[in-house]
Structure formats: C-alpha cells, structure tokens
C-alpha cells in the first residue's frame, strides 16, 4: 500500500487528508499522480510539489517502494 | 555548541516569548555581538478584507525536518553562532505571533542577512498552509510568486 | 499614528525588554504583518581580548535627535507602519544588550530592509562612543571602515 | 563665548569635556578648529566630524555666531 497524504487547500478539494493506494511493482510517482489526478482533477490543479517519504521530489519517474508515504502539495503559505 | 540546543527549531500551538528565545540564543555563545530577528504576525486586515483569525495546516514531520535543514544551512552559509526558528500552527488571532526567526553572529551583517534568507526560504520550502477566517467566509491563502 | 509614540526613540542607562518593545510597536497598527529587529550586545571577547564590560559616552542631545531623524527617514523610505530605536549608555557588562532596532511593516521585505538600513545608519550618524574595559586596560573602540 | 564640547576618545586626549573659547566677529568653524588643533594636536588627529548646535557640519568656512555649541568628534562607535 502507498499512503497518500493531503494538506490545506489540496485536502479540502480531495475531501480527505489521507488515501491508501494499492502498490504494484514498477509503480512510479507519475503513475500514482495520474491515477489520483483522474479521480480528483480540481485538487490536482493546485498541486505544485510532491514529497516522497518526507523529502521534496522533482523526479516524477522515480520508482516508488511499497509502504511509501507520498504527499501532493500546493504552494506553501506559512510564515 | 550550536547543535546542543534541541529546542532551537519548533512547531507548536502555543505562543512564544521573544525575550526567552533571545536569551536561549545568547546562551549558546559569549561571542555573539549581533542578533537579527523576524517576527511574522497575523494582520487584522489583508487584501482589502477584515481577518478575524488564521488557521494553519502543516505536514508536521517534513516541516520540522525542513526547518532543521534551513537552520543548519544558515549556520554554515553565514557563519552564524546560532539560529532559532519557531512556527505556530492551529489557530492564531489577529495581531498574534505566527513565526519567529532569530540569527546570532559575532557581527551584524551575517546575522541580518541570515535572518532575511531564513524567512524567505522558510516560505518557499516549509510545508505549512494558511487559511484566513473572515466574516465573509474562510479561504486558503494563495502565496504571491 | 506612527508619531504618537513619544517613547519610540530612547537613550537610556537601563536595560529593555524586547517583548515590551515589540508589543508597543504592534500597538501602533493592526495591519503589521512583519517585524524585523536587530539587537546588538556586548561580547565577552573582541579582537582577541577578553572584555569584561563596555562603557559608552554620547553627545546625548544630538544622538537623540539623529535617532529621531533616522526613524522618520526609515518610515518614509521603506513605508513602515512604525519603528523603534533604543540605545543604552553608561556601563554594559559582557552579554548584555546595547542597542535595539525594530521595524514593522505590512509585509516582511520592507521591515527587514529597514532594520538593516537603520542599524548601519545609526553606526554612521549617531554620536556615541564605546570603550572596552579589559583586564589589560581600557581602550576606545576604533570602528572599522 | 563659544562652548566647545568633546566626547569619548577626543575628550580623553584633550583632558576635558568642555572648553570656552572667546568669540570674535567673523569667526569661522575652521578658525576655531585651527586654534584648538594647535593646543591639542593629538586629540585633533582623530577628529573626523564637526557639529554646530547639534547638527553635522561639513562646511568649515561657515561663520559661527556667539554662544554657539561646537563639537569636534572622532568616528562614532555606538551600536
């Protein structure tokens, strides 16, 4: 399973803070993103950043491992 | 020396005292001649609307780890003696404190430059989101580019 | 509004509280989103020598008038909501506070830039002189260019 | 009378914080400076700034008026 988290405005548009997605061998960040984007298009309009296991990730073709924590995030507005 | 202080980076609901933060910063070195701070506070008025309070959502574990990285980078990059970063989450009323940065160095220029760099980077890198609660309704803040 | 506060610029023997200064600054406007401060403190060690205390001499009337001018200039130049400047005179021990600058604005950039400008200008323009008292004797500080 | 004040390292080298100098018609800042410099050469080595009645003055040929307060100052080291 991949644990997917949402925060702030993205969570509001998805309607939840957390989803579980079935892991499959060879799954890449972009595969997960495409699958979720199809289900929650309005939320993904504002997604700018992805974190995998708590680290900023720019490489959308990076392979995921089972039990990863992936977060799709809109622009930050802290401070 | 600068790494002994486990409370130098915090995300918390409670307010904080600047006097206490500064005292803790000063305790890290007797050679500190300049301390620059930045305090971000909740305005009662933003983008033409009254704002009664602000609520924060955060990806807590990553936010804390990014703030710790920022502190370590600033210490190296500007040759600081120490630095502290505190961010509140939960709900903050108009006029209340949101974020506090303090940078201490032997001389003033690195302290001032590091403080400016730290708040700019924090806003870019730390996963925290702000929602303004107004009499007309709530809305997530869209940061200016 | 910003000129109501008669205590915003001070030269004094006593120490000051940053929390109180910040609270006074915040009281001047509900629109203040960013406050930048600079605190200069007495180091225990300077130019390779132990320093036990620092004593200050000042041309008091002119120093106060220059600090008031600096505050007014900074408010205009950076569009600040308010600013405060406090400088101690007399004798200050190692680790103690010497000078405090606070600049408050709606957003962070003008506050941070004004704070940096204010401490740089204060050092150039305000007639105050610092003497380091060390176990090896006293000496007036020669500022670096 | 012109009231002349000294502070910090200049006062230490002059040996006092205050001197009175006889005013004469047409007296300029540079006349006062030359007279005092002759008496206190070591102090004037470190003089960089002059204030007349509490204002920075760059014009050494400016005329003084009776009862002026003139201060010869070394580089500031406050803050």
Coordinates of C-alpha atoms in Angstrom, one line a residue:
Chain A
X1 CA 0.0 0.0 0.0
X2 CA 1.1 3.6 -0.7
X3 CA 0.0 6.1 1.9
X4 CA -1.0 9.3 0.2
X5 CA -1.5 12.5 2.4
X6 CA -3.1 15.8 1.6
X7 CA -2.9 19.1 3.5
X8 CA -4.5 22.5 3.4
X9 CA -6.3 23.5 0.2
X10 CA -5.5 20.2 -1.6
X11 CA -7.0 18.2 1.3
X12 CA -10.1 20.4 1.1
X13 CA -10.5 19.7 -2.6
X14 CA -9.9 16.0 -2.3
X15 CA -12.3 15.9 0.7
X16 CA -9.9 13.9 2.9
X17 CA -6.4 14.1 4.4
X18 CA -5.4 10.5 3.6
X19 CA -5.9 7.8 1.0
X20 CA -4.5 4.3 0.6
X21 CA -3.5 3.3 -2.9
X22 CA -2.6 -0.3 -3.9
X23 CA 1.1 -0.7 -4.6
X24 CA 2.2 -2.5 -7.8
X25 CA 5.7 -3.4 -8.9
X26 CA 7.3 -0.8 -11.0
X27 CA 5.0 1.9 -9.8
X28 CA 6.4 5.4 -10.4
X29 CA 5.5 8.8 -8.9
X30 CA 3.9 9.8 -12.1
X31 CA 1.7 6.7 -12.3
X32 CA 0.3 7.4 -8.8
X33 CA -0.2 11.1 -9.7
X34 CA -2.0 10.2 -12.9
X35 CA -4.4 7.8 -11.2
X36 CA -5.2 10.3 -8.4
X37 CA -5.5 13.3 -10.8
X38 CA -8.1 11.5 -12.8
X39 CA -10.2 11.0 -9.6
X40 CA -9.6 14.5 -8.1
X41 CA -8.9 16.9 -11.0
X42 CA -9.8 20.1 -9.1
X43 CA -7.3 19.2 -6.3
X44 CA -4.5 18.5 -8.7
X45 CA -5.0 21.8 -10.4
X46 CA -3.2 23.4 -7.5
X47 CA -0.6 20.7 -6.8
X48 CA 2.9 22.1 -7.2
X49 CA 5.2 19.9 -5.1
X50 CA 5.5 16.2 -4.4
X51 CA 7.2 14.7 -1.3
X52 CA 8.1 11.1 -1.0
X53 CA 8.9 9.9 2.5
X54 CA 9.2 13.4 3.7
X55 CA 11.6 14.7 1.0
X56 CA 10.9 17.1 -1.9
X57 CA 11.0 15.0 -5.1
X58 CA 11.3 16.5 -8.6
X59 CA 11.8 13.3 -10.5
X60 CA 8.4 12.1 -11.4
X61 CA 9.8 8.9 -13.0
X62 CA 11.3 7.8 -9.7
X63 CA 10.2 4.3 -8.7
X64 CA 8.0 4.0 -5.5
X65 CA 8.5 1.2 -3.0
X66 CA 5.8 -0.4 -1.0
X67 CA 4.6 1.4 2.1
X68 CA 5.9 4.8 0.9
X69 CA 4.3 8.0 2.1
X70 CA 3.6 10.3 -0.8
X71 CA 2.2 13.9 -0.4
X72 CA 0.9 16.1 -3.2
X73 CA 1.1 19.7 -2.1
X74 CA 0.0 23.1 -3.2
X75 CA 2.3 26.2 -2.9
X76 CA 3.2 26.8 0.8
X77 CA 1.9 29.8 2.6
X78 CA 3.4 29.5 6.0
X79 CA 5.4 32.2 7.8
Chain B
X1 CA 27.9 24.2 20.5
X2 CA 25.1 25.4 18.3
X3 CA 23.8 21.9 18.0
X4 CA 23.3 21.2 21.6
X5 CA 20.0 23.1 21.7
X6 CA 17.2 20.7 20.9
X7 CA 14.5 23.4 21.2
X8 CA 16.1 25.7 18.6
X9 CA 13.5 24.6 15.9
X10 CA 9.9 24.1 16.9
X11 CA 6.4 23.9 15.5
X12 CA 3.9 24.5 18.3
X13 CA 0.3 25.6 19.1
X14 CA 1.4 27.9 22.0
X15 CA 2.6 31.4 21.7
X16 CA 6.3 32.1 22.5
X17 CA 8.3 34.9 24.2
X18 CA 10.9 36.7 22.2
X19 CA 12.8 37.6 25.3
X20 CA 13.1 33.9 26.1
X21 CA 14.1 32.9 22.6
X22 CA 16.8 35.6 22.5
X23 CA 18.1 34.5 25.9
X24 CA 18.3 30.9 24.7
X25 CA 20.1 32.1 21.6
X26 CA 22.6 34.2 23.6
X27 CA 23.3 31.3 25.9
X28 CA 24.9 29.4 23.0
X29 CA 27.9 31.8 22.8
X30 CA 29.7 34.6 24.6
X31 CA 30.9 36.0 21.3
X32 CA 27.5 37.0 19.9
X33 CA 27.6 40.7 19.0
X34 CA 24.6 40.9 16.7
X35 CA 21.1 39.2 16.8
X36 CA 18.7 39.8 14.0
X37 CA 15.1 38.6 14.3
X38 CA 12.0 38.4 12.2
X39 CA 8.5 38.1 13.6
X40 CA 5.6 37.4 11.4
X41 CA 2.2 38.2 12.9
X42 CA -1.4 37.8 11.9
X43 CA -2.8 41.0 10.4
X44 CA -6.4 42.1 11.1
X45 CA -6.7 43.2 7.5
X46 CA -5.5 41.5 4.3
X47 CA -6.2 42.1 0.6
X48 CA -8.9 44.5 1.5
X49 CA -10.8 42.2 3.9
X50 CA -11.1 42.0 7.7
X51 CA -9.4 38.9 9.0
X52 CA -10.6 37.6 12.4
X53 CA -8.2 34.7 12.7
X54 CA -5.8 32.5 10.7
X55 CA -5.7 28.7 10.9
X56 CA -2.7 26.6 9.8
X57 CA -2.3 23.2 8.4
X58 CA 1.1 21.6 8.2
X59 CA 2.9 18.4 7.1
X60 CA 4.4 18.4 10.5
X61 CA 7.2 15.9 10.2
X62 CA 8.5 17.3 6.9
X63 CA 8.0 20.9 8.1
X64 CA 10.2 20.3 11.1
X65 CA 12.8 18.5 9.1
X66 CA 12.9 21.3 6.5
X67 CA 13.2 23.9 9.3
X68 CA 16.1 21.9 10.8
X69 CA 17.8 21.8 7.5
X70 CA 17.3 25.5 7.0
X71 CA 18.9 26.3 10.4
X72 CA 21.9 24.1 9.6
X73 CA 22.3 25.6 6.2
X74 CA 22.1 29.2 7.5
X75 CA 24.7 28.4 10.3
X76 CA 27.1 27.2 7.6
X77 CA 26.3 29.7 4.9
X78 CA 26.5 32.8 7.0
X79 CA 28.9 31.6 9.7
X80 CA 26.3 32.1 12.5
X81 CA 26.9 31.2 16.1
X82 CA 23.4 30.0 16.4
X83 CA 19.8 30.3 15.0
X84 CA 16.3 29.6 16.1
X85 CA 13.1 29.0 14.2
X86 CA 9.6 28.7 15.7
X87 CA 6.3 28.4 13.8
X88 CA 2.9 28.3 15.3
X89 CA 0.1 26.0 14.0
X90 CA -3.5 25.7 14.9
X91 CA -5.5 28.9 15.2
X92 CA -3.9 32.4 15.6
X93 CA -6.0 35.5 16.2
X94 CA -5.4 38.9 14.6
X95 CA -2.3 40.6 16.0
X96 CA -0.9 37.4 17.4
X97 CA 2.5 35.9 16.6
X98 CA 2.9 33.3 13.8
X99 CA 6.6 32.8 13.1
X100 CA 9.8 33.8 14.7
X101 CA 13.4 33.6 13.3
X102 CA 16.5 34.6 15.2
X103 CA 20.0 34.6 13.9
X104 CA 23.1 35.4 16.0
X105 CA 26.6 36.1 14.8
X106 CA 29.7 37.9 16.0
X107 CA 28.9 40.8 13.8
X108 CA 25.7 42.4 12.5
X109 CA 25.9 41.8 8.7
X110 CA 25.8 38.0 8.7
X111 CA 23.0 38.0 11.4
X112 CA 20.9 40.4 9.3
X113 CA 21.5 38.6 6.0
X114 CA 20.8 35.2 7.5
X115 CA 17.6 36.3 9.1
X116 CA 16.3 37.6 5.8
X117 CA 17.4 34.5 4.0
X118 CA 15.8 32.2 6.5
X119 CA 12.3 33.7 6.4
X120 CA 12.4 33.8 2.6
X121 CA 13.5 30.2 2.4
X122 CA 11.0 29.1 5.1
X123 CA 8.2 30.5 3.0
X124 CA 9.5 28.6 -0.1
X125 CA 10.4 25.3 1.4
X126 CA 8.4 24.5 4.5
X127 CA 5.1 22.7 4.0
X128 CA 2.7 24.9 6.0
X129 CA -0.6 26.3 4.7
X130 CA -2.5 29.3 6.0
X131 CA -6.3 29.9 5.9
X132 CA -7.8 33.3 6.6
X133 CA -11.1 33.2 8.6
X134 CA -13.1 36.3 7.8
X135 CA -16.7 37.4 8.4
X136 CA -17.3 36.7 4.7
X137 CA -16.0 33.1 5.0
X138 CA -12.7 31.2 5.0
X139 CA -10.1 31.0 2.3
X140 CA -6.8 29.4 1.9
X141 CA -4.1 31.9 1.2
X142 CA -2.5 31.8 -2.3
X143 CA 1.1 33.0 -2.0
X144 CA 2.3 35.7 -4.3
X145 CA 5.1 34.4 -6.6
Chain C
X1 CA -0.3 57.3 14.0
X2 CA 3.4 56.3 14.0
X3 CA 4.3 59.6 15.5
X4 CA 2.1 59.4 18.6
X5 CA 4.6 57.3 20.4
X6 CA 7.0 59.5 22.3
X7 CA 9.0 56.5 23.7
X8 CA 9.8 55.1 20.3
X9 CA 13.3 56.6 20.4
X10 CA 15.3 56.4 23.6
X11 CA 18.8 56.7 25.0
X12 CA 18.9 55.2 28.5
X13 CA 21.0 53.5 31.2
X14 CA 18.6 50.7 32.0
X15 CA 18.1 47.5 30.1
X16 CA 15.0 47.0 28.0
X17 CA 12.6 44.1 27.2
X18 CA 12.2 43.1 23.6
X19 CA 8.8 41.7 24.3
X20 CA 7.7 45.1 25.6
X21 CA 9.2 47.0 22.7
X22 CA 7.5 44.6 20.2
X23 CA 4.2 45.0 22.0
X24 CA 4.5 48.8 21.8
X25 CA 5.4 48.6 18.1
X26 CA 2.5 46.3 17.4
X27 CA 0.1 48.6 19.2
X28 CA 0.7 51.3 16.5
X29 CA -1.2 49.3 13.8
X30 CA -3.4 46.3 13.3
X31 CA -2.0 45.9 9.7
X32 CA 1.5 44.9 10.8
X33 CA 2.4 41.6 9.3
X34 CA 6.2 41.6 9.6
X35 CA 8.6 42.9 12.3
X36 CA 12.3 42.8 11.9
X37 CA 14.6 43.5 14.8
X38 CA 18.3 43.9 15.4
X39 CA 19.8 43.5 18.9
X40 CA 23.4 44.5 19.4
X41 CA 25.0 43.0 22.5
X42 CA 28.3 43.3 24.4
X43 CA 30.6 40.4 23.5
X44 CA 32.9 38.9 26.2
X45 CA 35.6 38.6 23.6
X46 CA 36.7 41.1 21.0
X47 CA 39.7 41.4 18.7
X48 CA 41.4 38.5 20.6
X49 CA 41.0 40.0 24.1
X50 CA 38.6 39.3 27.0
X51 CA 36.2 42.2 27.5
X52 CA 34.7 42.5 31.0
X53 CA 32.5 45.5 30.2
X54 CA 31.8 48.3 27.8
X55 CA 31.3 51.9 28.7
X56 CA 29.6 54.5 26.5
X57 CA 30.0 58.2 26.0
X58 CA 27.4 60.1 24.0
X59 CA 26.6 63.5 22.8
X60 CA 23.2 62.9 24.1
X61 CA 21.0 65.7 22.6
X62 CA 22.4 65.2 19.1
X63 CA 22.3 61.4 19.4
X64 CA 18.6 61.5 20.3
X65 CA 17.9 64.0 17.5
X66 CA 19.8 61.9 14.9
X67 CA 18.0 58.7 16.1
X68 CA 14.6 60.5 15.7
X69 CA 15.6 61.6 12.2
X70 CA 16.6 58.1 11.3
X71 CA 13.3 56.7 12.5
X72 CA 11.3 59.3 10.4
X73 CA 13.5 58.7 7.4
X74 CA 13.1 54.9 7.6
X75 CA 9.3 55.2 8.0
X76 CA 9.1 57.3 4.8
X77 CA 11.8 55.5 2.8
X78 CA 10.5 51.9 3.4
X79 CA 6.8 52.7 4.0
X80 CA 7.0 51.3 7.6
X81 CA 4.0 51.3 9.9
X82 CA 6.3 52.1 12.8
X83 CA 9.9 51.8 14.1
X84 CA 11.6 51.9 17.4
X85 CA 15.3 52.6 18.4
X86 CA 16.8 52.2 21.8
X87 CA 20.4 52.7 22.7
X88 CA 21.9 52.1 26.2
X89 CA 24.7 54.3 27.6
X90 CA 26.7 54.1 30.8
X91 CA 28.3 50.7 31.5
X92 CA 27.2 47.4 30.0
X93 CA 28.6 44.0 31.0
X94 CA 29.5 41.2 28.7
X95 CA 26.5 39.5 27.2
X96 CA 24.2 42.4 28.0
X97 CA 22.1 44.4 25.5
X98 CA 23.4 47.6 23.9
X99 CA 21.2 48.6 21.0
X100 CA 17.8 47.6 19.8
X101 CA 16.1 48.4 16.5
X102 CA 12.6 47.3 15.5
X103 CA 10.9 48.0 12.1
X104 CA 7.3 47.0 11.5
X105 CA 5.5 46.9 8.1
X106 CA 2.6 45.2 6.4
X107 CA 5.0 42.8 4.7
X108 CA 8.3 41.3 5.5
X109 CA 10.7 42.8 2.9
X110 CA 10.4 46.5 3.9
X111 CA 10.7 45.6 7.6
X112 CA 13.8 43.5 7.0
X113 CA 15.4 46.1 4.7
X114 CA 14.6 49.0 7.0
X115 CA 16.0 47.2 10.0
X116 CA 19.3 46.6 8.2
X117 CA 19.5 50.2 7.0
X118 CA 18.7 51.6 10.4
X119 CA 21.5 49.8 12.3
X120 CA 24.0 50.7 9.5
X121 CA 23.0 54.4 9.5
X122 CA 22.9 54.5 13.3
X123 CA 26.5 53.4 13.4
X124 CA 27.4 56.1 10.8
X125 CA 25.4 59.0 12.1
X126 CA 24.8 58.8 15.8
X127 CA 27.4 60.4 18.1
X128 CA 28.0 57.6 20.6
X129 CA 31.5 56.1 21.5
X130 CA 32.3 52.8 23.0
X131 CA 35.2 51.9 25.4
X132 CA 36.1 48.3 26.1
X133 CA 37.2 47.6 29.6
X134 CA 39.5 44.6 29.7
X135 CA 41.8 43.0 32.4
X136 CA 44.7 44.6 30.4
X137 CA 43.3 48.1 30.4
X138 CA 40.6 50.2 28.8
X139 CA 40.5 51.3 25.1
X140 CA 38.2 53.3 22.9
X141 CA 36.9 51.2 20.0
X142 CA 38.1 52.3 16.6
X143 CA 35.3 51.5 14.2
X144 CA 36.2 49.5 11.0
X145 CA 35.5 51.5 7.8
Chain D
X1 CA 31.8 82.8 24.1
X2 CA 31.8 79.6 22.0
X3 CA 31.1 76.4 24.0
X4 CA 33.3 73.6 22.7
X5 CA 32.4 70.0 23.8
X6 CA 34.4 66.8 23.5
X7 CA 33.3 63.2 24.0
X8 CA 34.9 59.8 24.2
X9 CA 38.4 59.4 22.9
X10 CA 38.7 63.1 21.9
X11 CA 37.7 64.2 25.4
X12 CA 40.3 61.8 26.8
X13 CA 43.1 63.3 24.6
X14 CA 42.0 66.9 25.3
X15 CA 41.8 66.1 29.0
X16 CA 38.4 67.7 29.4
X17 CA 34.8 67.5 28.2
X18 CA 34.3 71.2 27.7
X19 CA 36.2 74.4 26.8
X20 CA 35.1 78.0 26.4
X21 CA 36.6 79.9 23.5
X22 CA 36.4 83.7 23.1
X23 CA 34.1 84.6 20.2
X24 CA 35.2 87.2 17.7
X25 CA 33.3 88.7 14.8
X26 CA 33.8 86.8 11.5
X27 CA 34.9 83.6 13.3
X28 CA 34.5 80.6 11.1
X29 CA 34.5 76.9 12.1
X30 CA 38.0 76.4 10.6
X31 CA 39.4 79.3 12.7
X32 CA 38.1 77.6 15.9
X33 CA 39.4 74.3 14.7
X34 CA 42.9 75.7 13.9
X35 CA 43.2 77.4 17.2
X36 CA 42.2 74.2 19.2
X37 CA 44.2 71.9 17.0
X38 CA 47.4 73.9 17.8
X39 CA 46.7 73.4 21.5
X40 CA 45.6 69.8 21.3
X41 CA 47.3 68.2 18.3
X42 CA 46.9 64.6 19.5
X43 CA 43.1 65.0 20.0
X44 CA 42.6 66.5 16.6
X45 CA 44.4 63.6 14.9
X46 CA 41.3 61.6 15.4
X47 CA 38.7 64.3 14.8
X48 CA 36.5 63.4 11.8
X49 CA 33.2 65.3 12.3
X50 CA 32.1 68.7 13.5
X51 CA 28.7 69.5 14.8
X52 CA 27.5 73.1 15.3
X53 CA 24.5 73.5 17.5
X54 CA 23.7 69.8 17.3
X55 CA 23.9 69.5 13.5
X56 CA 26.5 67.8 11.4
X57 CA 28.5 70.4 9.6
X58 CA 30.7 69.8 6.5
X59 CA 31.3 73.5 5.6
X60 CA 34.4 74.5 7.5
X61 CA 34.1 78.1 6.2
X62 CA 30.7 78.6 7.8
X63 CA 30.5 81.6 10.1
X64 CA 30.0 81.0 13.8
X65 CA 27.6 83.1 15.9
X66 CA 28.2 84.0 19.6
X67 CA 27.1 81.3 22.1
X68 CA 27.3 78.5 19.6
X69 CA 27.9 75.0 20.7
X70 CA 30.6 73.3 18.7
X71 CA 31.6 69.7 19.0
X72 CA 34.7 68.1 17.4
X73 CA 34.1 64.3 17.2
X74 CA 36.0 61.2 16.3
X75 CA 34.4 58.3 14.3
X76 CA 31.3 57.0 16.1
X77 CA 31.4 53.5 17.6
X78 CA 27.9 53.2 19.0
X79 CA 25.5 50.3 18.3

